[in-house]
Coordinates of C-alpha atoms and ligand atoms in Angstrom, one line a residue:
M1 CA 9.9 -12.6 23.0
R2 CA 7.0 -15.0 22.3
T3 CA 3.5 -14.0 20.9
E4 CA 0.5 -15.8 19.4
V5 CA 0.4 -13.6 16.4
L6 CA 3.1 -11.3 15.0
V7 CA 2.1 -8.6 12.5
I8 CA 5.0 -7.3 10.4
G9 CA 4.2 -3.8 9.1
G10 CA 2.2 -1.1 10.8
G11 CA 0.4 0.6 7.9
P12 CA -3.4 0.4 7.5
A13 CA -3.4 -3.3 6.8
G14 CA -1.2 -4.4 9.8
L15 CA -2.9 -2.0 12.3
M16 CA -6.3 -3.3 11.3
A17 CA -5.2 -6.9 11.7
A18 CA -3.8 -6.1 15.2
I19 CA -7.1 -4.3 16.2
Y20 CA -9.1 -7.4 15.2
L21 CA -6.7 -9.8 17.0
A22 CA -6.4 -7.8 20.2
R23 CA -10.2 -7.7 20.3
F24 CA -10.2 -11.5 20.0
R25 CA -8.1 -11.4 23.2
R26 CA -5.1 -12.8 21.4
R27 CA -1.5 -11.9 22.3
V28 CA -0.4 -9.9 19.3
A29 CA 2.5 -7.7 18.6
I30 CA 3.4 -5.4 15.6
V31 CA 6.9 -4.7 14.3
D32 CA 7.0 -1.6 12.0
S33 CA 9.9 0.1 10.3
G34 CA 7.8 3.4 9.9
A35 CA 7.6 3.8 6.1
S36 CA 3.9 3.4 5.3
R37 CA 2.7 4.5 1.9
A38 CA -0.4 5.8 3.6
A39 CA 1.9 8.5 5.3
L40 CA 2.2 10.1 1.8
I41 CA -1.5 10.6 1.3
P42 CA -2.1 14.4 1.5
R43 CA -5.8 13.9 2.0
S44 CA -7.8 10.8 1.1
H45 CA -11.3 11.4 -0.2
N46 CA -12.4 7.8 -0.6
L47 CA -12.5 6.6 3.0
P48 CA -16.0 5.9 4.1
G49 CA -17.2 8.2 6.9
F50 CA -14.9 11.1 6.0
P51 CA -16.8 13.1 3.4
N52 CA -14.3 16.0 3.7
G53 CA -11.3 13.7 3.4
L54 CA -8.6 12.6 5.9
P55 CA -4.8 12.9 5.6
G56 CA -3.0 9.5 5.6
S57 CA -0.9 10.6 8.6
E58 CA -4.1 11.3 10.6
L59 CA -5.5 7.8 9.7
L60 CA -2.3 6.2 10.8
A61 CA -2.3 8.2 14.1
R62 CA -5.9 7.4 14.9
M63 CA -5.3 3.6 14.3
Q64 CA -2.0 3.7 16.3
R65 CA -4.0 5.2 19.2
Q66 CA -6.5 2.5 18.9
V67 CA -3.9 -0.3 19.1
E68 CA -2.2 1.5 22.0
E69 CA -5.5 1.5 23.9
L70 CA -5.8 -2.2 23.2
R71 CA -2.3 -2.6 24.7
V72 CA -0.8 -4.1 21.6
P73 CA 3.0 -3.8 21.7
M74 CA 4.3 -1.7 18.7
I75 CA 8.0 -2.4 18.2
R76 CA 9.8 0.2 16.0
S77 CA 12.2 -2.0 14.1
A78 CA 12.6 -4.0 10.8
V79 CA 12.3 -7.7 10.6
T80 CA 15.3 -8.9 8.6
A81 CA 14.5 -12.6 8.2
L82 CA 11.9 -15.3 9.0
E83 CA 12.5 -18.9 9.8
A84 CA 9.9 -21.6 10.2
G85 CA 10.1 -24.7 12.4
N86 CA 8.3 -26.6 15.2
G87 CA 4.9 -25.0 14.5
E88 CA 6.4 -21.5 15.0
I89 CA 7.9 -18.7 12.9
I90 CA 10.9 -16.9 14.3
A91 CA 11.3 -13.2 13.2
S92 CA 14.9 -11.9 13.4
R93 CA 15.5 -8.2 13.8
D94 CA 17.8 -5.7 15.5
G95 CA 17.3 -6.9 19.1
E96 CA 15.9 -10.1 20.5
P97 CA 14.1 -12.4 18.0
I98 CA 10.3 -12.9 18.2
M99 CA 8.7 -16.3 18.1
A100 CA 5.0 -16.5 16.9
R101 CA 2.5 -19.2 16.0
R102 CA 1.1 -17.0 13.2
V103 CA 2.7 -14.2 11.2
I104 CA 0.8 -11.6 9.2
L105 CA 2.9 -9.9 6.6
A106 CA 1.7 -6.3 5.8
T107 CA 4.9 -4.8 4.6
G108 CA 3.5 -3.0 1.5
I109 CA 5.2 -1.7 -1.6
V110 CA 7.5 1.2 -2.6
D111 CA 6.5 3.1 -5.7
K112 CA 9.3 3.5 -8.4
Q113 CA 10.0 7.1 -9.0
T114 CA 10.2 9.4 -12.0
P115 CA 13.3 11.6 -12.3
L116 CA 11.7 14.3 -10.3
A117 CA 14.1 15.3 -7.5
D118 CA 11.8 16.7 -4.9
W119 CA 8.9 14.3 -5.5
A120 CA 7.8 14.1 -1.9
L121 CA 6.9 17.9 -1.9
A122 CA 5.1 17.4 -5.3
V123 CA 3.0 14.6 -3.6
R124 CA 2.3 16.8 -0.6
D125 CA 1.0 19.6 -2.9
G126 CA -1.1 17.2 -5.1
E127 CA 0.9 17.8 -8.3
L128 CA 2.3 14.2 -8.3
R129 CA -0.2 11.4 -7.5
Y130 CA 0.0 7.6 -7.6
C131 CA -3.5 6.3 -7.4
P132 CA -6.1 7.2 -10.0
V133 CA -8.6 4.9 -8.4
C134 CA -8.2 6.9 -5.1
D135 CA -8.0 10.5 -6.3
G136 CA -8.9 10.5 -10.1
F137 CA -12.1 12.2 -9.1
E138 CA -10.4 15.1 -7.6
A139 CA -8.5 15.5 -11.0
T140 CA -11.6 16.2 -12.9
G141 CA -11.2 18.6 -15.8
R142 CA -7.4 19.1 -15.1
K143 CA -4.4 18.9 -17.5
I144 CA -3.0 15.5 -16.6
A145 CA 0.0 13.4 -17.7
I146 CA 0.8 9.8 -17.1
I147 CA 4.6 8.9 -17.1
G148 CA 5.9 5.4 -17.6
P149 CA 6.5 2.7 -20.2
I150 CA 3.7 2.7 -22.7
G151 CA 2.5 -0.9 -22.0
H152 CA 2.3 -0.2 -18.3
A153 CA 1.0 3.4 -18.4
A154 CA -1.7 3.1 -21.1
G155 CA -4.3 1.6 -18.7
K156 CA -3.9 4.5 -16.2
A157 CA -4.1 7.1 -19.1
L158 CA -7.4 5.5 -20.4
F159 CA -8.7 5.4 -16.9
M160 CA -8.0 9.1 -16.4
R161 CA -9.8 10.0 -19.7
V162 CA -13.1 9.5 -17.7
Y163 CA -12.2 12.6 -15.7
S164 CA -10.5 14.9 -18.2
S165 CA -10.4 15.5 -22.0
D166 CA -6.7 16.6 -21.6
V167 CA -4.7 13.4 -20.8
T168 CA -1.2 12.9 -22.2
L169 CA 1.0 9.9 -21.9
I170 CA 4.7 10.7 -21.5
P171 CA 6.8 7.5 -22.3
I172 CA 10.0 6.6 -20.6
G173 CA 12.3 5.2 -23.2
D174 CA 11.6 4.5 -26.9
E175 CA 9.1 1.8 -26.6
Q176 CA 7.0 1.5 -29.8
N177 CA 4.0 -0.5 -28.8
D178 CA 1.9 0.3 -31.9
G179 CA -1.3 -1.6 -30.5
K180 CA -1.4 0.6 -27.4
R181 CA -0.6 3.8 -29.3
R182 CA -3.6 3.1 -31.6
E183 CA -5.9 2.5 -28.5
L184 CA -4.6 5.7 -26.9
D185 CA -5.1 7.7 -30.1
A186 CA -8.6 6.5 -30.5
A187 CA -9.4 7.6 -27.0
G188 CA -7.9 11.0 -27.5
V189 CA -4.8 10.5 -25.4
R190 CA -1.7 12.2 -26.9
V191 CA 1.7 10.4 -26.7
T192 CA 4.7 12.8 -26.4
P193 CA 8.4 12.0 -27.3
A194 CA 10.2 10.2 -24.4
L195 CA 10.8 12.0 -21.1
Q196 CA 14.1 13.7 -20.5
A197 CA 13.6 15.6 -17.3
L198 CA 10.9 16.6 -14.9
R199 CA 10.9 19.5 -12.4
R200 CA 8.4 21.5 -10.2
D201 CA 7.3 24.7 -11.8
N202 CA 5.2 27.1 -9.8
G203 CA 2.3 24.8 -8.8
A204 CA 2.7 22.5 -11.8
L205 CA 5.2 20.0 -13.1
A206 CA 7.2 20.8 -16.2
A207 CA 8.3 17.9 -18.5
T208 CA 11.2 18.2 -21.0
F209 CA 11.1 15.7 -23.9
A210 CA 13.7 14.1 -26.0
D211 CA 13.1 16.6 -28.8
G212 CA 14.0 19.5 -26.4
S213 CA 10.5 20.8 -26.0
T214 CA 8.9 21.4 -22.7
E215 CA 5.3 21.3 -21.4
R216 CA 3.6 22.0 -18.1
F217 CA 1.0 19.7 -16.5
E218 CA -1.2 20.4 -13.5
I219 CA -1.1 16.7 -12.3
V220 CA 1.2 13.8 -13.1
Y221 CA 0.6 10.2 -12.3
P222 CA 3.7 8.0 -12.5
A223 CA 3.1 4.5 -13.8
M224 CA 6.5 3.1 -13.2
G225 CA 5.6 -0.1 -11.1
A226 CA 6.7 -0.8 -7.6
D227 CA 9.2 -2.7 -5.5
V228 CA 7.3 -5.2 -3.5
R229 CA 8.4 -5.8 0.2
S230 CA 7.7 -9.4 0.0
E231 CA 11.3 -10.9 0.3
L232 CA 10.8 -12.2 3.8
A233 CA 7.9 -14.4 2.7
I234 CA 9.3 -15.4 -0.6
K235 CA 12.5 -16.7 1.1
L236 CA 10.2 -18.9 3.3
G237 CA 8.6 -20.3 0.1
A238 CA 5.5 -18.1 -0.3
R239 CA 3.7 -18.1 -3.6
H240 CA 4.3 -15.0 -5.6
T241 CA 4.0 -13.4 -9.1
S242 CA 7.0 -12.7 -11.3
D243 CA 7.0 -9.1 -10.0
G244 CA 7.0 -10.1 -6.4
F245 CA 3.4 -9.7 -5.2
L246 CA 2.3 -12.5 -2.8
K247 CA -0.4 -14.8 -4.2
V248 CA -2.9 -15.6 -1.5
D249 CA -6.0 -17.9 -1.1
A250 CA -9.4 -16.7 0.1
K251 CA -8.1 -16.7 3.7
Q252 CA -5.0 -14.6 2.9
R253 CA -2.6 -17.6 3.2
C254 CA 0.3 -17.5 0.9
G255 CA 1.4 -21.2 0.9
V256 CA 3.6 -21.3 4.1
E257 CA 2.1 -22.8 7.3
G258 CA 1.0 -20.0 9.6
L259 CA 1.9 -17.1 7.3
Y260 CA -0.6 -14.6 5.8
G261 CA -0.1 -11.8 3.3
I262 CA -2.4 -8.7 3.4
G263 CA -2.5 -5.2 2.0
D264 CA -0.4 -3.8 -0.9
V265 CA 2.1 -6.7 -0.7
V266 CA -0.6 -8.9 -2.2
T267 CA -1.5 -9.0 -5.8
D268 CA -4.8 -6.9 -5.8
L269 CA -6.2 -3.5 -5.9
H270 CA -3.9 -1.3 -3.7
Q271 CA -6.4 0.5 -1.6
I272 CA -6.9 1.1 2.1
A273 CA -10.5 -0.5 1.9
V274 CA -8.9 -3.6 0.4
A275 CA -6.2 -3.7 3.0
F276 CA -8.9 -3.5 5.7
G277 CA -10.8 -6.4 4.1
H278 CA -7.6 -8.6 3.9
A279 CA -6.7 -7.7 7.5
A280 CA -10.2 -8.8 8.8
V281 CA -10.1 -12.1 6.9
A282 CA -6.5 -13.0 7.9
A283 CA -7.1 -12.1 11.6
C284 CA -10.3 -14.2 11.8
H285 CA -8.6 -17.1 10.2
A286 CA -5.5 -16.9 12.4
H287 CA -7.8 -16.6 15.5
H288 CA -9.9 -19.7 14.6
S289 CA -6.7 -21.7 13.7
L290 CA -5.3 -21.4 17.2
P291 CA -6.5 -23.1 20.3
M292 CA -9.3 -21.1 22.0
R293 CA -8.6 -19.8 25.5
Y294 CA -12.1 -19.6 27.2
A295 CA -12.8 -16.8 29.7
E296 CA -12.7 -17.6 33.4
P297 CA -16.0 -17.1 35.3
S298 CA -16.5 -13.5 36.2
A299 CA -17.8 -12.3 39.5
S300 CA -18.7 -8.9 38.2
R301 CA -21.7 -9.9 36.2
M302 CA -24.2 -10.6 39.0
Ligands
FAD1 C1 0.3 9.4 -2.7 C2 -0.7 8.2 -2.3 C3 -2.0 8.5 -2.2 C4 -2.8 7.5 -1.9 N1 -4.2 7.7 -1.7 C5 -5.0 6.7 -1.3 C6 -6.4 7.0 -1.1 O1 -6.9 8.2 -1.1 N2 -7.2 6.0 -0.7 C7 -6.7 4.7 -0.6 O2 -7.5 3.8 -0.3 N3 -5.5 4.4 -0.8 C8 -4.6 5.4 -1.1 N4 -3.2 5.1 -1.4 C9 -2.8 3.7 -1.3 C10 -2.6 3.3 0.2 O3 -1.7 4.2 0.8 C11 -2.1 1.9 0.3 O4 -3.0 1.0 -0.3 C12 -2.0 1.5 1.8 O5 -1.1 2.3 2.5 C13 -1.5 0.0 2.0 O6 -1.4 -0.3 3.3 P1 -0.4 -1.4 3.8 O7 -0.6 -1.5 5.2 O8 -0.5 -2.7 3.0 O9 1.1 -0.9 3.4 P2 1.8 0.4 4.0 O10 0.9 1.5 4.3 O11 2.9 0.7 2.9 O12 2.6 -0.1 5.3 C14 3.5 -1.0 5.3 C15 4.3 -0.9 6.6 O13 5.2 -2.1 6.7 C16 6.5 -1.6 7.2 N5 7.5 -2.6 6.8 C17 8.0 -2.9 5.6 N6 8.9 -3.8 5.7 C18 9.1 -4.1 7.0 C19 9.9 -5.0 7.7 N7 10.8 -5.8 7.1 N8 9.8 -5.0 9.1 C20 9.0 -4.1 9.8 N9 8.2 -3.3 9.1 C21 8.2 -3.3 7.7 C22 6.7 -0.2 6.5 O14 7.6 0.5 7.2 C23 5.2 0.3 6.5 O15 5.1 1.1 7.8 C24 -2.4 6.1 -1.8 C25 -1.0 5.9 -2.0 C26 -0.1 6.9 -2.2 C27 1.3 6.7 -2.4

């Protein structure tokens, strides 16, 4: 199979890039393995135009319908390797390989989890959340905990103090970090003993600490970091940070001819609005970097 542009990843970033490219009348295809972070969003309240919010699954379904109407092939599969040569990039997968002049990588990240066994149900019910920038507003006045290594979690805890006077940081491990502890103390954020266990408890989450005590929280935000699905690009030589986020230029190029990075896989603010912006920039650049195919004269206009 040969296409002008291949989009790897069918989350908000990849779907948006495909919508732009199809509307530029480019041959574009999407390969998607079906594990979008957006599918976990119970109801997003920071999408423009949806004052009452929209579930992430509904956003994905609407965008999938849009690409379907534009006749963009959506291949349900995982790309396992990329190879560059002769001005093309070849994507290997289960099934025939795909040759493309440009590839847009929109593969996202996977959040590292706390020890909570049924975390997906807690996310569905709004007890466990990942994105203070997205839904901190909806946590106003609630009893909130942030779980993670102090160095990593302190920023999220201080951010959440804007919304609530009852913010607790629950460390993982025995990290001292006196500087951050002083900053948290000055802002009125309590730091508990290290986390031992976490379980759902009747509409809240109950944390058990290293000293054996237990406390319930209405909302918990993990700050455990993420696994970045950037290995396809890194193996091709893409620029990246030490934790695997792609480093891109102003046109979303990541240092490999014909390859772009967009959405959460890029070092940036991990938001749908940002993913959309990346997608628009990469799609426009990819379009203008390929030879133009002008329209044939049309008889229907006169
Ligand atoms: C609980 C939760 C709530 C959130 N709430 C909000 C919110 O309210 N507002 C907001 O703006 N943001 C929110 N976010 C963040 C938002 O979900 C992400 O910023 C957004 O999904 C990023 O889009 P993406 O397309 O880059 O990645 P993703 O949505 O993760 O999509 C990546 C896609 O690539 C596919 N893929 C990965 N590797 C391969 C491969 N090798 N081959 C083929 N396909 C592959 C995956 O299966 C997946 O479908 C939230 C996140 C979470 C977890």
